[in-house]
Coordinates of C-alpha atoms and ligand atoms in Angstrom, one line a residue:
M25 CA -29.4 16.8 -18.0
N26 CA -29.6 13.1 -18.2
I27 CA -27.5 11.7 -15.3
L28 CA -26.6 7.6 -15.0
I29 CA -25.9 5.9 -11.9
I30 CA -24.1 2.7 -12.6
G31 CA -24.9 0.1 -9.7
S32 CA -27.8 -0.7 -7.5
G33 CA -27.0 -1.1 -3.7
A34 CA -27.7 1.1 -0.8
R35 CA -24.8 3.3 -2.0
E36 CA -26.4 3.8 -5.2
H37 CA -29.6 4.6 -3.6
A38 CA -28.1 7.3 -1.5
I39 CA -26.4 8.6 -4.5
A40 CA -29.8 8.8 -6.4
R41 CA -31.5 10.4 -3.4
A42 CA -28.7 13.0 -3.0
L43 CA -29.3 13.9 -7.0
H44 CA -32.9 13.6 -6.7
K45 CA -32.9 16.3 -3.8
S46 CA -31.2 19.1 -6.1
P47 CA -33.4 21.5 -7.4
K48 CA -31.5 21.1 -10.8
S49 CA -33.6 20.1 -13.6
K50 CA -32.5 16.7 -14.4
F51 CA -33.5 12.9 -15.3
I52 CA -31.9 10.2 -13.3
Y53 CA -31.0 6.7 -15.2
C54 CA -29.5 3.7 -13.6
L55 CA -28.0 0.6 -15.1
A56 CA -28.2 -2.0 -12.1
S57 CA -27.6 -5.6 -11.6
N58 CA -30.7 -5.9 -9.4
N59 CA -34.2 -4.4 -9.4
N60 CA -33.4 -2.1 -6.3
P61 CA -37.0 -0.7 -5.9
G62 CA -35.8 2.5 -3.8
I63 CA -33.7 3.3 -7.0
K64 CA -36.4 2.6 -9.4
K65 CA -38.8 5.2 -7.6
L66 CA -36.1 8.1 -8.2
C67 CA -35.4 7.3 -11.9
Y68 CA -36.7 8.0 -15.3
D69 CA -35.4 4.7 -16.5
M70 CA -33.9 1.9 -14.9
Q71 CA -32.5 -1.3 -16.4
V72 CA -31.1 -4.6 -15.1
I73 CA -28.1 -5.4 -17.2
D74 CA -24.6 -6.7 -17.0
I75 CA -22.8 -3.5 -15.5
N76 CA -19.4 -4.8 -16.3
N77 CA -20.0 -4.9 -20.2
N78 CA -18.8 -1.7 -21.4
E79 CA -20.4 -2.0 -24.7
L80 CA -24.1 -2.2 -23.3
V81 CA -23.2 0.7 -20.8
V82 CA -22.1 2.8 -23.7
Q83 CA -25.0 2.1 -26.0
Y84 CA -27.5 2.8 -23.3
S85 CA -25.8 6.1 -22.6
K86 CA -25.8 7.2 -26.4
K87 CA -29.4 5.9 -27.0
N88 CA -30.6 8.0 -23.9
N89 CA -28.5 10.9 -24.2
I90 CA -26.7 10.8 -21.2
S91 CA -24.1 13.5 -20.3
L92 CA -22.8 12.4 -16.8
A93 CA -22.0 9.0 -15.3
I94 CA -21.8 8.4 -11.7
I95 CA -20.1 5.0 -11.2
G96 CA -21.0 3.5 -7.8
P97 CA -18.9 -0.2 -7.7
E98 CA -15.4 -0.9 -8.4
N99 CA -15.6 -3.5 -11.2
P100 CA -16.9 -1.2 -14.1
L101 CA -14.1 1.3 -13.1
A102 CA -11.4 -1.3 -13.2
N103 CA -12.9 -2.5 -16.5
G104 CA -12.4 1.1 -18.0
V105 CA -15.9 2.1 -18.2
V106 CA -14.9 5.5 -17.7
D107 CA -12.6 5.4 -20.8
M108 CA -15.2 4.1 -23.0
L109 CA -17.9 6.5 -22.0
G110 CA -15.6 9.4 -22.6
K111 CA -14.8 8.3 -26.1
A112 CA -18.6 8.7 -26.3
G113 CA -18.6 12.2 -25.0
V114 CA -20.2 11.2 -21.6
Q115 CA -18.4 12.7 -18.6
A116 CA -17.9 10.6 -15.4
V117 CA -17.5 10.9 -11.7
G118 CA -14.9 8.2 -11.4
P119 CA -11.3 7.6 -12.4
T120 CA -10.0 6.2 -15.8
K121 CA -8.6 2.5 -15.9
E122 CA -5.0 3.2 -15.3
M123 CA -6.1 5.5 -12.5
A124 CA -8.5 3.0 -11.0
K125 CA -5.4 0.9 -10.4
I126 CA -5.4 2.7 -7.2
E127 CA -7.9 0.3 -6.1
A128 CA -7.7 -2.6 -8.4
S129 CA -4.2 -3.4 -7.7
K130 CA -2.7 -3.3 -4.2
S131 CA 1.0 -3.2 -5.4
F132 CA 0.1 -0.4 -7.7
A133 CA -1.1 1.5 -4.7
R134 CA 1.9 0.6 -2.4
D135 CA 4.5 1.6 -5.3
L136 CA 2.9 5.0 -6.1
L137 CA 3.4 6.1 -2.2
L138 CA 6.8 4.4 -2.5
E139 CA 7.6 6.3 -5.9
Y140 CA 6.1 9.7 -4.6
N141 CA 7.7 9.7 -1.1
I142 CA 4.2 9.6 0.7
P143 CA 5.3 7.9 3.8
A144 CA 2.1 5.9 4.8
C145 CA 2.9 2.3 3.7
P146 CA 3.9 -0.5 6.0
K147 CA 6.9 -2.6 5.2
Y148 CA 5.8 -4.6 1.9
K149 CA 7.2 -6.6 -0.8
V150 CA 5.5 -7.6 -4.2
F151 CA 5.9 -11.2 -5.5
K152 CA 5.1 -13.4 -8.5
S153 CA 6.5 -16.6 -7.2
T154 CA 7.7 -18.0 -3.9
E155 CA 11.0 -16.9 -4.0
G156 CA 12.1 -14.5 -1.4
V157 CA 8.8 -14.8 0.4
K158 CA 10.2 -17.1 3.2
A159 CA 12.7 -14.6 4.2
F160 CA 10.3 -11.7 4.0
L161 CA 8.0 -13.3 6.5
T162 CA 11.0 -14.0 8.8
D163 CA 11.9 -10.4 8.7
L164 CA 8.4 -9.4 9.5
G165 CA 8.2 -11.9 12.2
E166 CA 4.6 -12.8 13.6
G167 CA 2.7 -9.7 12.3
F168 CA 2.2 -10.2 8.7
V169 CA -0.5 -9.9 6.0
V170 CA -0.8 -11.6 2.7
K171 CA -3.0 -9.6 -0.2
Y172 CA -3.7 -11.0 -3.8
D173 CA -2.9 -8.0 -5.8
G174 CA -6.2 -7.8 -7.6
L175 CA -10.0 -7.1 -7.1
A176 CA -11.3 -10.0 -4.5
G177 CA -14.5 -8.5 -3.2
G178 CA -13.0 -8.1 0.3
K179 CA -11.7 -11.6 0.3
G180 CA -8.1 -11.6 -1.0
V181 CA -6.5 -10.3 2.3
K182 CA -5.4 -12.6 4.9
V183 CA -4.1 -11.4 8.0
S184 CA -2.0 -13.0 10.7
G185 CA -3.8 -13.9 13.8
D186 CA -7.0 -14.0 11.8
H187 CA -6.8 -15.9 8.9
L188 CA -3.3 -17.3 9.0
N189 CA -1.7 -18.9 11.8
S190 CA 1.7 -19.4 10.8
H191 CA 4.3 -18.7 7.9
E192 CA 3.7 -22.0 6.5
E193 CA -0.2 -21.1 6.1
A194 CA 1.0 -17.9 4.3
M195 CA 3.1 -19.8 2.2
K196 CA 0.1 -22.1 1.4
Y197 CA -2.0 -19.1 0.7
C198 CA 0.8 -17.4 -1.6
D199 CA 1.1 -21.1 -3.5
E200 CA -3.0 -20.7 -4.1
I201 CA -2.3 -17.2 -5.6
I202 CA 0.6 -18.4 -7.9
Q203 CA -1.4 -21.3 -9.1
K204 CA -3.9 -19.1 -10.3
G205 CA -1.2 -16.9 -12.0
G206 CA -1.5 -14.2 -9.7
K207 CA 0.8 -11.4 -7.9
F208 CA 0.7 -10.6 -4.3
V209 CA 1.8 -8.3 -1.9
V210 CA 3.3 -9.4 1.6
E211 CA 3.3 -6.8 4.3
E212 CA 3.8 -5.8 7.8
K213 CA 0.6 -6.2 10.1
L214 CA -0.4 -2.7 11.4
V215 CA -2.3 -2.6 14.7
G216 CA -4.4 0.5 15.8
E217 CA -8.0 1.6 14.7
E218 CA -9.3 1.7 11.0
F219 CA -11.3 4.7 9.7
S220 CA -12.4 6.0 6.1
L221 CA -11.5 9.5 4.7
M222 CA -13.1 10.1 1.2
S223 CA -12.4 13.1 -0.7
F224 CA -14.0 14.6 -3.9
S225 CA -11.4 15.1 -6.4
D226 CA -11.9 17.0 -9.7
G227 CA -8.5 16.7 -10.9
K228 CA -6.8 19.9 -9.4
T229 CA -8.7 20.2 -6.2
L230 CA -9.6 18.0 -3.5
I231 CA -12.5 18.5 -0.7
H232 CA -12.4 16.1 2.0
M233 CA -15.6 14.2 3.5
P234 CA -16.0 13.6 7.3
A235 CA -14.1 10.8 8.7
I236 CA -16.1 7.6 9.3
Q237 CA -15.5 4.2 10.8
D238 CA -16.9 1.0 9.0
H239 CA -17.5 -2.3 10.6
K240 CA -16.3 -5.2 8.7
R241 CA -17.2 -8.0 10.9
A242 CA -20.6 -9.7 10.8
L243 CA -21.1 -10.1 14.6
D244 CA -21.3 -7.6 17.6
G245 CA -17.8 -7.1 19.2
D246 CA -16.0 -7.4 16.1
L247 CA -16.7 -11.1 15.7
G248 CA -17.4 -13.6 13.0
P249 CA -16.5 -13.4 9.4
N250 CA -15.6 -10.1 7.2
T251 CA -18.5 -8.6 5.3
G252 CA -18.8 -5.9 2.8
G253 CA -19.5 -3.8 6.0
M254 CA -22.2 -3.9 8.5
G255 CA -22.5 -0.4 9.6
T256 CA -20.7 3.0 10.2
Y257 CA -20.6 6.1 12.4
S258 CA -19.4 9.7 12.0
A259 CA -19.2 12.2 14.5
A260 CA -20.5 16.0 14.5
N261 CA -17.0 17.5 14.3
H262 CA -16.0 15.3 11.2
S263 CA -13.3 13.6 13.3
L264 CA -13.9 10.5 15.2
P265 CA -13.8 10.0 19.1
F266 CA -10.5 8.0 19.2
L267 CA -8.4 9.9 16.7
N268 CA -6.8 13.4 17.5
K269 CA -6.9 16.1 15.2
N270 CA -3.4 15.9 13.4
E271 CA -4.7 12.4 12.6
V272 CA -7.4 13.4 10.5
K273 CA -5.3 16.0 8.8
K274 CA -2.5 13.5 8.4
A275 CA -5.2 11.3 6.2
Q276 CA -6.3 14.3 4.4
E277 CA -2.9 15.1 3.5
I278 CA -2.0 11.6 2.5
N279 CA -5.0 11.8 -0.1
S280 CA -4.0 15.1 -1.3
L281 CA -0.6 13.8 -1.6
T282 CA -1.8 10.8 -3.6
A283 CA -4.1 12.6 -6.0
A284 CA -0.7 15.0 -6.9
A285 CA 1.2 11.5 -7.4
L286 CA -1.4 10.2 -9.9
K287 CA -1.4 13.5 -11.9
K288 CA 2.5 13.6 -11.9
K289 CA 2.5 10.0 -13.1
F290 CA -0.1 10.1 -15.7
G291 CA 0.0 13.7 -16.9
Y292 CA -3.9 14.4 -15.8
G293 CA -6.0 14.6 -12.7
Y294 CA -7.8 12.4 -10.9
K295 CA -11.7 12.7 -11.0
G296 CA -13.9 11.0 -9.2
I297 CA -14.0 9.7 -5.2
L298 CA -10.8 9.1 -3.7
Y299 CA -11.4 6.8 -0.7
G300 CA -8.4 6.1 1.7
G301 CA -8.8 3.3 4.5
F302 CA -6.4 4.5 7.0
I303 CA -5.3 3.1 10.2
A304 CA -4.3 5.2 13.3
T305 CA -1.1 3.4 14.8
S306 CA 1.2 4.1 17.5
N307 CA 3.7 5.2 14.6
G308 CA 1.2 7.7 13.1
V309 CA -1.5 7.3 10.4
K310 CA -0.7 4.5 7.5
L311 CA -2.8 3.6 4.8
I312 CA -4.2 0.0 4.5
E313 CA -6.0 0.6 1.0
Y314 CA -7.4 2.9 -1.5
N315 CA -10.7 2.7 -3.2
A316 CA -11.7 4.6 -6.3
R317 CA -15.3 5.1 -5.4
F318 CA -17.7 6.3 -2.7
G319 CA -17.5 3.4 0.2
D320 CA -21.0 1.3 1.1
P321 CA -22.0 1.8 3.8
E322 CA -20.0 5.3 4.1
A323 CA -21.8 7.0 1.4
M324 CA -24.9 6.7 3.2
N325 CA -23.4 8.7 6.1
V326 CA -21.7 11.5 3.9
L327 CA -24.6 11.8 1.5
S328 CA -27.2 12.1 4.4
L329 CA -25.0 14.7 6.0
L330 CA -24.5 16.8 2.7
Q331 CA -26.0 20.1 2.7
S332 CA -25.1 21.2 -0.7
D333 CA -26.4 20.4 -4.2
F334 CA -25.0 17.0 -5.2
V335 CA -26.0 17.5 -8.9
D336 CA -23.6 20.5 -8.7
I337 CA -20.7 18.6 -6.7
C338 CA -21.0 15.8 -9.8
T339 CA -20.8 18.3 -12.3
S340 CA -17.9 20.3 -10.7
I341 CA -15.9 17.2 -10.6
A342 CA -16.6 16.4 -14.3
N343 CA -15.6 20.0 -15.2
S344 CA -12.6 20.4 -12.5
N345 CA -14.6 23.3 -10.8
L346 CA -14.7 22.1 -7.4
K347 CA -12.7 25.4 -6.1
N348 CA -15.7 27.3 -7.1
T349 CA -18.2 25.1 -5.6
D350 CA -20.2 25.5 -2.3
I351 CA -19.7 21.9 -0.3
S352 CA -20.7 21.7 3.3
F353 CA -21.5 18.8 5.7
L354 CA -24.0 19.3 8.4
N355 CA -22.3 19.4 12.1
K356 CA -24.1 16.5 13.4
A357 CA -23.4 12.7 13.9
S358 CA -24.6 9.7 11.7
V359 CA -24.9 6.1 12.3
C360 CA -25.7 3.6 9.6
K361 CA -26.8 0.0 10.1
Y362 CA -27.4 -2.7 7.6
A363 CA -30.1 -5.4 8.2
V364 CA -28.7 -8.4 6.3
P365 CA -30.1 -11.9 5.7
N366 CA -29.6 -14.7 8.5
G367 CA -26.5 -16.6 7.1
Y368 CA -25.0 -13.7 5.6
P369 CA -22.0 -13.4 4.4
N370 CA -21.4 -17.3 3.8
K371 CA -24.7 -18.8 3.5
P372 CA -27.3 -15.9 3.1
I373 CA -31.0 -17.2 2.9
K374 CA -32.9 -15.6 -0.5
G375 CA -36.2 -15.3 -1.6
E376 CA -37.9 -14.8 1.5
E377 CA -39.9 -11.8 2.2
I378 CA -39.4 -8.9 4.7
N379 CA -41.5 -6.0 5.8
V380 CA -40.1 -2.4 6.2
D381 CA -43.4 -0.4 6.6
N382 CA -42.8 0.6 9.9
V383 CA -39.8 2.6 9.4
F384 CA -40.8 5.8 10.4
E385 CA -39.0 8.2 8.3
P386 CA -38.7 6.9 4.7
D387 CA -35.6 9.1 4.2
M388 CA -33.7 7.0 6.5
L389 CA -34.1 4.1 4.7
F390 CA -32.0 2.5 1.8
Y391 CA -32.5 -0.3 -0.1
A392 CA -30.0 -2.6 -1.3
S393 CA -30.1 -6.6 -2.3
V394 CA -33.9 -6.7 -2.3
T395 CA -36.4 -6.7 -5.3
K396 CA -40.1 -6.2 -5.4
E397 CA -42.6 -9.0 -6.3
G398 CA -45.9 -7.4 -6.5
D399 CA -46.2 -5.6 -3.2
R400 CA -44.0 -7.9 -1.7
L401 CA -40.2 -7.2 -0.7
I402 CA -37.8 -10.0 -1.3
L403 CA -34.4 -10.9 -0.2
A404 CA -31.8 -11.1 -2.9
G405 CA -28.8 -12.4 -1.2
S406 CA -26.4 -9.9 0.0
R407 CA -27.1 -6.9 2.9
A408 CA -30.7 -5.9 2.3
V409 CA -31.5 -2.7 3.7
A410 CA -29.7 0.0 5.6
V411 CA -31.0 2.8 8.0
V412 CA -29.1 6.1 8.8
A413 CA -29.9 8.4 11.5
V414 CA -28.5 12.1 11.8
E415 CA -28.6 13.3 15.3
E416 CA -26.6 15.6 17.3
S417 CA -24.4 13.0 19.1
I418 CA -23.4 9.6 17.9
S419 CA -25.1 8.2 20.8
E420 CA -28.5 9.8 19.6
A421 CA -28.1 8.7 16.4
E422 CA -27.3 5.0 17.4
K423 CA -30.7 4.9 19.5
V424 CA -32.5 6.2 16.5
A425 CA -31.0 4.0 14.1
E426 CA -31.4 0.9 16.2
N427 CA -35.0 1.6 16.8
E428 CA -35.7 1.9 13.3
I429 CA -33.9 -1.1 12.2
C430 CA -35.6 -3.1 14.8
S431 CA -38.9 -2.0 13.3
I432 CA -38.0 -4.0 10.2
K433 CA -39.4 -7.7 9.8
G434 CA -38.1 -10.7 8.4
P435 CA -35.3 -13.3 8.8
L436 CA -32.6 -10.6 9.3
F437 CA -29.6 -9.4 11.8
H438 CA -28.0 -6.5 12.4
R439 CA -25.2 -5.2 14.7
K440 CA -26.5 -3.8 17.7
D441 CA -23.0 -2.6 19.1
I442 CA -22.3 0.1 16.1
G443 CA -22.2 3.3 17.6
K444 CA -23.0 2.6 21.2
E445 CA -20.9 4.3 23.8
S446 CA -19.2 1.0 25.1
L447 CA -18.1 0.2 21.5
I448 CA -16.7 3.7 21.2
Q449 CA -15.1 3.6 24.8
N450 CA -13.2 0.7 23.8
R451 CA -12.0 2.2 20.5
I452 CA -10.9 5.3 22.7
N453 CA -9.0 3.0 25.1
H454 CA -7.4 0.9 22.4
M455 CA -6.2 4.0 21.0
K456 CA -4.9 5.1 24.5
S457 CA -3.3 1.9 25.1
I458 CA -1.0 2.0 21.7
R459 CA -0.1 5.5 21.7
Ligands
AMP509 P1 -8.3 -4.2 2.3 O1 -9.0 -4.9 1.2 O2 -6.6 -3.8 1.7 O3 -8.9 -2.8 3.0 O4 -8.0 -5.2 3.5 C1 -9.2 -5.7 4.4 C2 -8.8 -5.6 5.7 O5 -7.6 -6.4 5.9 C3 -8.8 -4.3 6.1 O6 -10.0 -3.6 6.8 C4 -7.7 -4.5 7.3 O7 -8.6 -4.8 8.4 C5 -6.8 -5.9 7.2 N1 -5.6 -5.2 6.6 C6 -5.4 -4.8 5.4 N2 -4.0 -4.7 5.2 C7 -3.8 -4.7 6.8 C8 -2.2 -4.4 7.2 N3 -1.2 -4.1 6.6 N4 -2.3 -4.4 8.6 C9 -3.3 -5.0 9.4 N5 -4.5 -5.1 8.6 C10 -4.6 -5.1 7.4
LIG510 N1 -17.0 0.2 3.3 C1 -16.0 -0.8 2.7 C2 -16.1 -0.7 1.2 O1 -16.8 0.2 0.7 O2 -15.1 -1.0 0.5

């Protein structure tokens, strides 16, 4: 079996490792945007190309007799690579273009939930001009969010108190979007604790993964600019210390209802990973956004905990056979921390050498935006490497992950607080204070 991975970050390294671990006979291929040395080691062939060029992807797949493709990042999904691969006889773990709109269009996701009576949205309205925006902002008051409708690599969302300090500033941002010919969503700001709940979906059945908490801010104490995610943790019971059982169940139910809504709307099922970004509020669990893929870093947590055969899971997603597939996760906690170049995310340094030789357990290390020049490991500009520890408790996993990441040498920094008891206690206290 020839399996293609599209993408080359730490998420795709985790996917490659999970496939590699399977005893099934297979060859792993990768179409990459950088020469990730961790993925390269596990692959039969890896090529750096423009992964958003569907024709190149299809050509490569035909030439190499690929039967199954796993799509890591959102852009190829939004470009319809799954539709094109399907026409060429290649099955995929990832949704079609029209279904990938669940991530690629914020208004599509909100409108779908409204249309199918899934009560998980804040108050919201979709706009193409400034007509009616002021009145809606007045209606929302102090807590509002303005979101560019399309993919923006996490930079399209502006939140009051964080990025916008007045209705005037919000109007200015709306104007900016309109100038570029864009659509936007204005919505109520939700207050609470965020978490990720990802589900495998084969078009008929959903299997939920453990809940994870990501940390978007660059610096300890949730300070500094937003990033792609600095690190994540998950608990041994697959819930999170600040959530109650009903809240995890609610998030699972929202994913199931959303997959069912997509099926009703388009007449066929969603195949791939459905990733709900949720927030537990005083008013229940609400949806912040949907992603149509694995989270990064969330994939490193769940795939490190996965006990079952990942090749089986991927083929079952493609063949709609999840119901008959064994899927279990270790009842252990996990902590993932990213080491990122100094200056990340605004002005990351590039081209400098780092050294990971002292990482004790190679299976804990995931390569992201790095390349090899001879024997030297070189920073390529974005999040560099991640470590994941799996232990009995979050605090034990935190200690191991922290120890390992501190052994990595180079002009890097990481968040020391992710998974620490004091951070988790703050999350619990926050939920207590708003419940
Ligand atoms: P998104 O790209 O939609 O995940 O938004 C990025 C971040 O903006 C989220 O992780 C939240 O922290 C924040 N955000 C988005 N929508 C809301 C909302 N309605 N209320 C509060 N924060 C939000
Ligand atoms: N962890 C955030 C994301 O993958 O979008």
